[in-house]
Amino acid sequence: MSEHRTLKPADVARMFRYATDWLGVYREQVNALNVYPVPDGDTGTNMHLTMQSVRRELDTADEHSMAAVAKAISYGALLGARGNSGVILSQLLKGFAETIRDAQEIDAALLGRAFEAARKSGYGAVMKPVEGTILTVARGVAEGAAQPADAVELVLENALIRGQDLLDQTPDMLPALKQAGVIDSGGQGYLYIVQGLLAQLRGEALPPAPEITSYAQEQFETEEFGFCTEFLMSDATRPIEEIRELVSPFGDSLLVVGAEGYVKGHIHTNEPDQLLATVGRYGRMLKTKVEDMAEQHTEILGMTGAAARAEEEVAPSGLVAVANGYGLVKLFRSLGARIVSGGQTANPSVQDIVDAVRSVSAEQVVILPNNKNVLMAAEKAMELMEGRAVVIPTRTLGQGIGAALAFNPEASADDLKEGMEAGAQAVTTFEVTRASRTTNITTRGGRTLDIAEGDVIGLMDDELVQAGGTPEDSVLDMLGQGFQGQEIATVFGGPQKTEEDLEALAGRIRKEFPSLEVETHAGGPDLYDYLVTLE
């Protein structure tokens, strides 16, 4: 097999696609290693999702242009970055991509400089870099790649040797790793990516996935856990450095990074609501995610030995729900659902839904799309599952909640369908968001609405019925249209709404509708001010 003296843009694109698949093989192994800085347990998954986003961008990039390929790597990594490890990986790839962007072809020397730029970018993204982490391994990869070489394969081989050397030393750098008897998970994930780049050049087939027999999280207690909180924001009105300083008092494992006009943040905190409300004042919040790491820790420990128990624990029915907004996600999980992340403007693919269905240990699975734009993908997923899945055609998150409340894992999906559909129809959903364009419409009720881009708009059961005023005015207006003697109003505040905002709105609702019991929750869907259900 001849060695490569240079790499063309198409070569780079193929290598990164293959590296994504290579990391995918080892995803669960990397998850099982994770212990630092607290056991959020999904390092492999987060890094793989980040790489999958890179691959999606590469699939539409001009492979004749190194600039286009470099942008796809940098931009895709930032938009797809999840978790501490994913965000750091995005910065490693950003440094790499910026170095190759202006080249016609990449030779061994430039490849070495790209890995050094990756190291520098990764360390620069973290306020207090800690050795014994992915950063240490990135340093090893850069040191190895800097050794004289006349072929790109040799650069990658040297990078892997030195990277592995430092990865093996990580337990001596971090007491948590030594206690658990493991190497650093993020560093291992980064090495698998570099391995995948080299494997593609050599034409190596993907290896079989290793069997997972234990999880490092078993070594740790959960008292110190907080919430793993992430956000993606555009149109920031403050520099990244100021936003980083703004959120730093809220917790640790802090990363705030940016590229291509976006700001991505990740922090472990006990105050996710206040954090998101604070950041939300300085830009347009596109996505947020808050996960309770104590709950996640418990789920991870439950994985150990899961395969051996699987045949004994297959329930008649399982539940998959499409949702976003950490409060709503937490509610659906408490009702027994496996979550597919998505919703308005972020519709999951058919494959995303199929993967979720396959991950549920049940004879049949009920799917709640919870959005009219997801309904078709859910139905296609149901067809692919050949009788193993049933779709309840929920068009709003409120309908999804009503259906989920009627779910019973001990009943068959066919027996559940009628009751869950009735539960969905018993809930009226009000959504408050902002207009994406200027228009003029007449509602079914005869109202004429003159709407300017950016105006508050209100949707009742997915139908536009109100425009203008404040988000709180919108809620009260729609309740006036939709209240028919229902008993409970549940209010979910969006990412930029504080606890004080929720309580003030609840007070107004109680005053105008004294018979209503009002509950409030943080963690409503992204891009929405409020989601309110009436039942």
PDB file of C-alpha atoms in Angstrom, residues 70-191:
ATOM      1  CA  ALA A  70     -12.343  22.979   6.989  1.00  0.00           C
ATOM      2  CA  LYS A  71     -15.448  25.074   7.638  1.00  0.00           C
ATOM      3  CA  ALA A  72     -17.615  21.937   7.746  1.00  0.00           C
ATOM      4  CA  ILE A  73     -15.309  20.413  10.363  1.00  0.00           C
ATOM      5  CA  SER A  74     -15.203  23.537  12.548  1.00  0.00           C
ATOM      6  CA  TYR A  75     -18.838  24.601  12.125  1.00  0.00           C
ATOM      7  CA  GLY A  76     -20.255  21.086  12.396  1.00  0.00           C
ATOM      8  CA  ALA A  77     -18.270  20.380  15.553  1.00  0.00           C
ATOM      9  CA  LEU A  78     -19.458  23.534  17.279  1.00  0.00           C
ATOM     10  CA  LEU A  79     -23.134  23.107  16.405  1.00  0.00           C
ATOM     11  CA  GLY A  80     -23.099  19.439  17.371  1.00  0.00           C
ATOM     12  CA  ALA A  81     -20.923  19.776  20.479  1.00  0.00           C
ATOM     13  CA  ARG A  82     -22.494  18.172  23.542  1.00  0.00           C
ATOM     14  CA  GLY A  83     -21.121  17.808  27.015  1.00  0.00           C
ATOM     15  CA  ASN A  84     -17.772  18.849  28.388  1.00  0.00           C
ATOM     16  CA  SER A  85     -15.885  16.458  26.128  1.00  0.00           C
ATOM     17  CA  GLY A  86     -17.841  17.409  23.019  1.00  0.00           C
ATOM     18  CA  VAL A  87     -17.257  21.118  23.499  1.00  0.00           C
ATOM     19  CA  ILE A  88     -13.509  20.621  24.043  1.00  0.00           C
ATOM     20  CA  LEU A  89     -13.418  18.339  20.991  1.00  0.00           C
ATOM     21  CA  SER A  90     -15.098  21.086  18.964  1.00  0.00           C
ATOM     22  CA  GLN A  91     -12.307  23.467  19.930  1.00  0.00           C
ATOM     23  CA  LEU A  92      -9.603  20.940  19.075  1.00  0.00           C
ATOM     24  CA  LEU A  93     -11.197  20.532  15.651  1.00  0.00           C
ATOM     25  CA  LYS A  94     -11.579  24.299  15.295  1.00  0.00           C
ATOM     26  CA  GLY A  95      -7.822  24.791  15.714  1.00  0.00           C
ATOM     27  CA  PHE A  96      -7.116  21.925  13.311  1.00  0.00           C
ATOM     28  CA  ALA A  97      -9.504  23.291  10.680  1.00  0.00           C
ATOM     29  CA  GLU A  98      -8.252  26.865  10.844  1.00  0.00           C
ATOM     30  CA  THR A  99      -4.723  25.645  10.132  1.00  0.00           C
ATOM     31  CA  ILE A 100      -5.600  23.687   6.984  1.00  0.00           C
ATOM     32  CA  ARG A 101      -8.213  26.126   5.640  1.00  0.00           C
ATOM     33  CA  ASP A 102      -6.008  27.988   3.144  1.00  0.00           C
ATOM     34  CA  ALA A 103      -4.038  24.985   1.855  1.00  0.00           C
ATOM     35  CA  GLN A 104      -4.512  23.363  -1.537  1.00  0.00           C
ATOM     36  CA  GLU A 105      -3.204  20.073  -0.131  1.00  0.00           C
ATOM     37  CA  ILE A 106      -1.963  18.968   3.290  1.00  0.00           C
ATOM     38  CA  ASP A 107       1.546  17.582   3.601  1.00  0.00           C
ATOM     39  CA  ALA A 108       3.122  15.950   6.652  1.00  0.00           C
ATOM     40  CA  ALA A 109       4.495  19.213   8.032  1.00  0.00           C
ATOM     41  CA  LEU A 110       1.142  21.030   7.773  1.00  0.00           C
ATOM     42  CA  LEU A 111      -0.673  18.085   9.365  1.00  0.00           C
ATOM     43  CA  GLY A 112       1.709  18.291  12.308  1.00  0.00           C
ATOM     44  CA  ARG A 113       1.055  22.032  12.653  1.00  0.00           C
ATOM     45  CA  ALA A 114      -2.702  21.394  12.531  1.00  0.00           C
ATOM     46  CA  PHE A 115      -2.527  19.038  15.514  1.00  0.00           C
ATOM     47  CA  GLU A 116      -0.449  21.602  17.407  1.00  0.00           C
ATOM     48  CA  ALA A 117      -3.066  24.280  16.637  1.00  0.00           C
ATOM     49  CA  ALA A 118      -5.719  21.855  17.880  1.00  0.00           C
ATOM     50  CA  ARG A 119      -3.852  21.486  21.167  1.00  0.00           C
ATOM     51  CA  LYS A 120      -3.525  25.251  21.546  1.00  0.00           C
ATOM     52  CA  SER A 121      -7.197  25.871  20.776  1.00  0.00           C
ATOM     53  CA  GLY A 122      -8.308  23.172  23.225  1.00  0.00           C
ATOM     54  CA  TYR A 123      -6.240  24.511  26.111  1.00  0.00           C
ATOM     55  CA  GLY A 124      -7.337  28.063  25.296  1.00  0.00           C
ATOM     56  CA  ALA A 125     -11.025  27.159  25.595  1.00  0.00           C
ATOM     57  CA  VAL A 126     -10.810  26.044  29.228  1.00  0.00           C
ATOM     58  CA  MET A 127     -10.531  28.635  31.981  1.00  0.00           C
ATOM     59  CA  LYS A 128      -8.522  26.324  34.263  1.00  0.00           C
ATOM     60  CA  PRO A 129      -6.954  23.546  32.164  1.00  0.00           C
ATOM     61  CA  VAL A 130      -6.513  20.310  34.111  1.00  0.00           C
ATOM     62  CA  GLU A 131      -3.912  17.704  33.196  1.00  0.00           C
ATOM     63  CA  GLY A 132      -4.994  14.094  33.038  1.00  0.00           C
ATOM     64  CA  THR A 133      -7.851  14.951  30.670  1.00  0.00           C
ATOM     65  CA  ILE A 134      -8.462  15.060  26.918  1.00  0.00           C
ATOM     66  CA  LEU A 135      -6.224  18.145  26.855  1.00  0.00           C
ATOM     67  CA  THR A 136      -3.239  16.103  28.011  1.00  0.00           C
ATOM     68  CA  VAL A 137      -3.828  13.558  25.271  1.00  0.00           C
ATOM     69  CA  ALA A 138      -4.242  16.348  22.705  1.00  0.00           C
ATOM     70  CA  ARG A 139      -0.832  17.602  23.828  1.00  0.00           C
ATOM     71  CA  GLY A 140       0.618  14.124  23.332  1.00  0.00           C
ATOM     72  CA  VAL A 141      -0.937  13.855  19.875  1.00  0.00           C
ATOM     73  CA  ALA A 142       0.523  17.245  18.943  1.00  0.00           C
ATOM     74  CA  GLU A 143       3.994  16.303  20.246  1.00  0.00           C
ATOM     75  CA  GLY A 144       3.973  13.063  18.277  1.00  0.00           C
ATOM     76  CA  ALA A 145       2.676  14.733  15.130  1.00  0.00           C
ATOM     77  CA  ALA A 146       5.474  17.319  15.310  1.00  0.00           C
ATOM     78  CA  GLN A 147       8.185  14.680  14.796  1.00  0.00           C
ATOM     79  CA  PRO A 148       9.861  14.786  11.353  1.00  0.00           C
ATOM     80  CA  ALA A 149       8.005  12.664   8.809  1.00  0.00           C
ATOM     81  CA  ASP A 150       7.679  12.496   5.032  1.00  0.00           C
ATOM     82  CA  ALA A 151       4.234  10.820   4.846  1.00  0.00           C
ATOM     83  CA  VAL A 152       0.948  11.718   6.512  1.00  0.00           C
ATOM     84  CA  GLU A 153       0.504   8.136   7.760  1.00  0.00           C
ATOM     85  CA  LEU A 154       3.727   8.471   9.723  1.00  0.00           C
ATOM     86  CA  VAL A 155       2.510  11.733  11.280  1.00  0.00           C
ATOM     87  CA  LEU A 156      -0.638   9.971  12.494  1.00  0.00           C
ATOM     88  CA  GLU A 157       1.321   6.938  13.717  1.00  0.00           C
ATOM     89  CA  ASN A 158       3.674   9.147  15.749  1.00  0.00           C
ATOM     90  CA  ALA A 159       0.707  11.117  17.064  1.00  0.00           C
ATOM     91  CA  LEU A 160      -0.975   7.928  18.272  1.00  0.00           C
ATOM     92  CA  ILE A 161       2.171   6.576  19.953  1.00  0.00           C
ATOM     93  CA  ARG A 162       2.826   9.747  21.955  1.00  0.00           C
ATOM     94  CA  GLY A 163      -0.894  10.306  22.599  1.00  0.00           C
ATOM     95  CA  GLN A 164      -1.226   6.775  23.985  1.00  0.00           C
ATOM     96  CA  ASP A 165       1.851   7.332  26.134  1.00  0.00           C
ATOM     97  CA  LEU A 166       0.268  10.354  27.820  1.00  0.00           C
ATOM     98  CA  LEU A 167      -3.163   8.682  27.991  1.00  0.00           C
ATOM     99  CA  ASP A 168      -1.568   5.847  29.969  1.00  0.00           C
ATOM    100  CA  GLN A 169      -0.189   8.446  32.406  1.00  0.00           C
ATOM    101  CA  THR A 170      -3.543  10.148  33.085  1.00  0.00           C
ATOM    102  CA  PRO A 171      -4.324   8.058  36.210  1.00  0.00           C
ATOM    103  CA  ASP A 172      -1.167   9.462  37.815  1.00  0.00           C
ATOM    104  CA  MET A 173      -2.360  13.000  37.082  1.00  0.00           C
ATOM    105  CA  LEU A 174      -5.943  12.734  38.381  1.00  0.00           C
ATOM    106  CA  PRO A 175      -6.800  10.992  41.660  1.00  0.00           C
ATOM    107  CA  ALA A 176     -10.339  10.261  40.427  1.00  0.00           C
ATOM    108  CA  LEU A 177      -8.951   8.168  37.573  1.00  0.00           C
ATOM    109  CA  LYS A 178      -6.567   6.287  39.842  1.00  0.00           C
ATOM    110  CA  GLN A 179      -9.386   5.591  42.300  1.00  0.00           C
ATOM    111  CA  ALA A 180     -11.531   4.088  39.537  1.00  0.00           C
ATOM    112  CA  GLY A 181      -8.581   2.310  37.922  1.00  0.00           C
ATOM    113  CA  VAL A 182      -9.188   3.793  34.480  1.00  0.00           C
ATOM    114  CA  ILE A 183      -7.599   6.099  31.930  1.00  0.00           C
ATOM    115  CA  ASP A 184      -9.278   9.354  30.908  1.00  0.00           C
ATOM    116  CA  SER A 185     -12.379   8.805  28.798  1.00  0.00           C
ATOM    117  CA  GLY A 186     -12.200  11.981  26.711  1.00  0.00           C
ATOM    118  CA  GLY A 187      -8.539  11.355  25.919  1.00  0.00           C
ATOM    119  CA  GLN A 188      -9.373   7.818  24.837  1.00  0.00           C
ATOM    120  CA  GLY A 189     -12.157   9.145  22.620  1.00  0.00           C
ATOM    121  CA  TYR A 190      -9.793  11.627  20.971  1.00  0.00           C
ATOM    122  CA  LEU A 191      -7.282   8.860  20.247  1.00  0.00           C
TER     123      LEU A 191
END
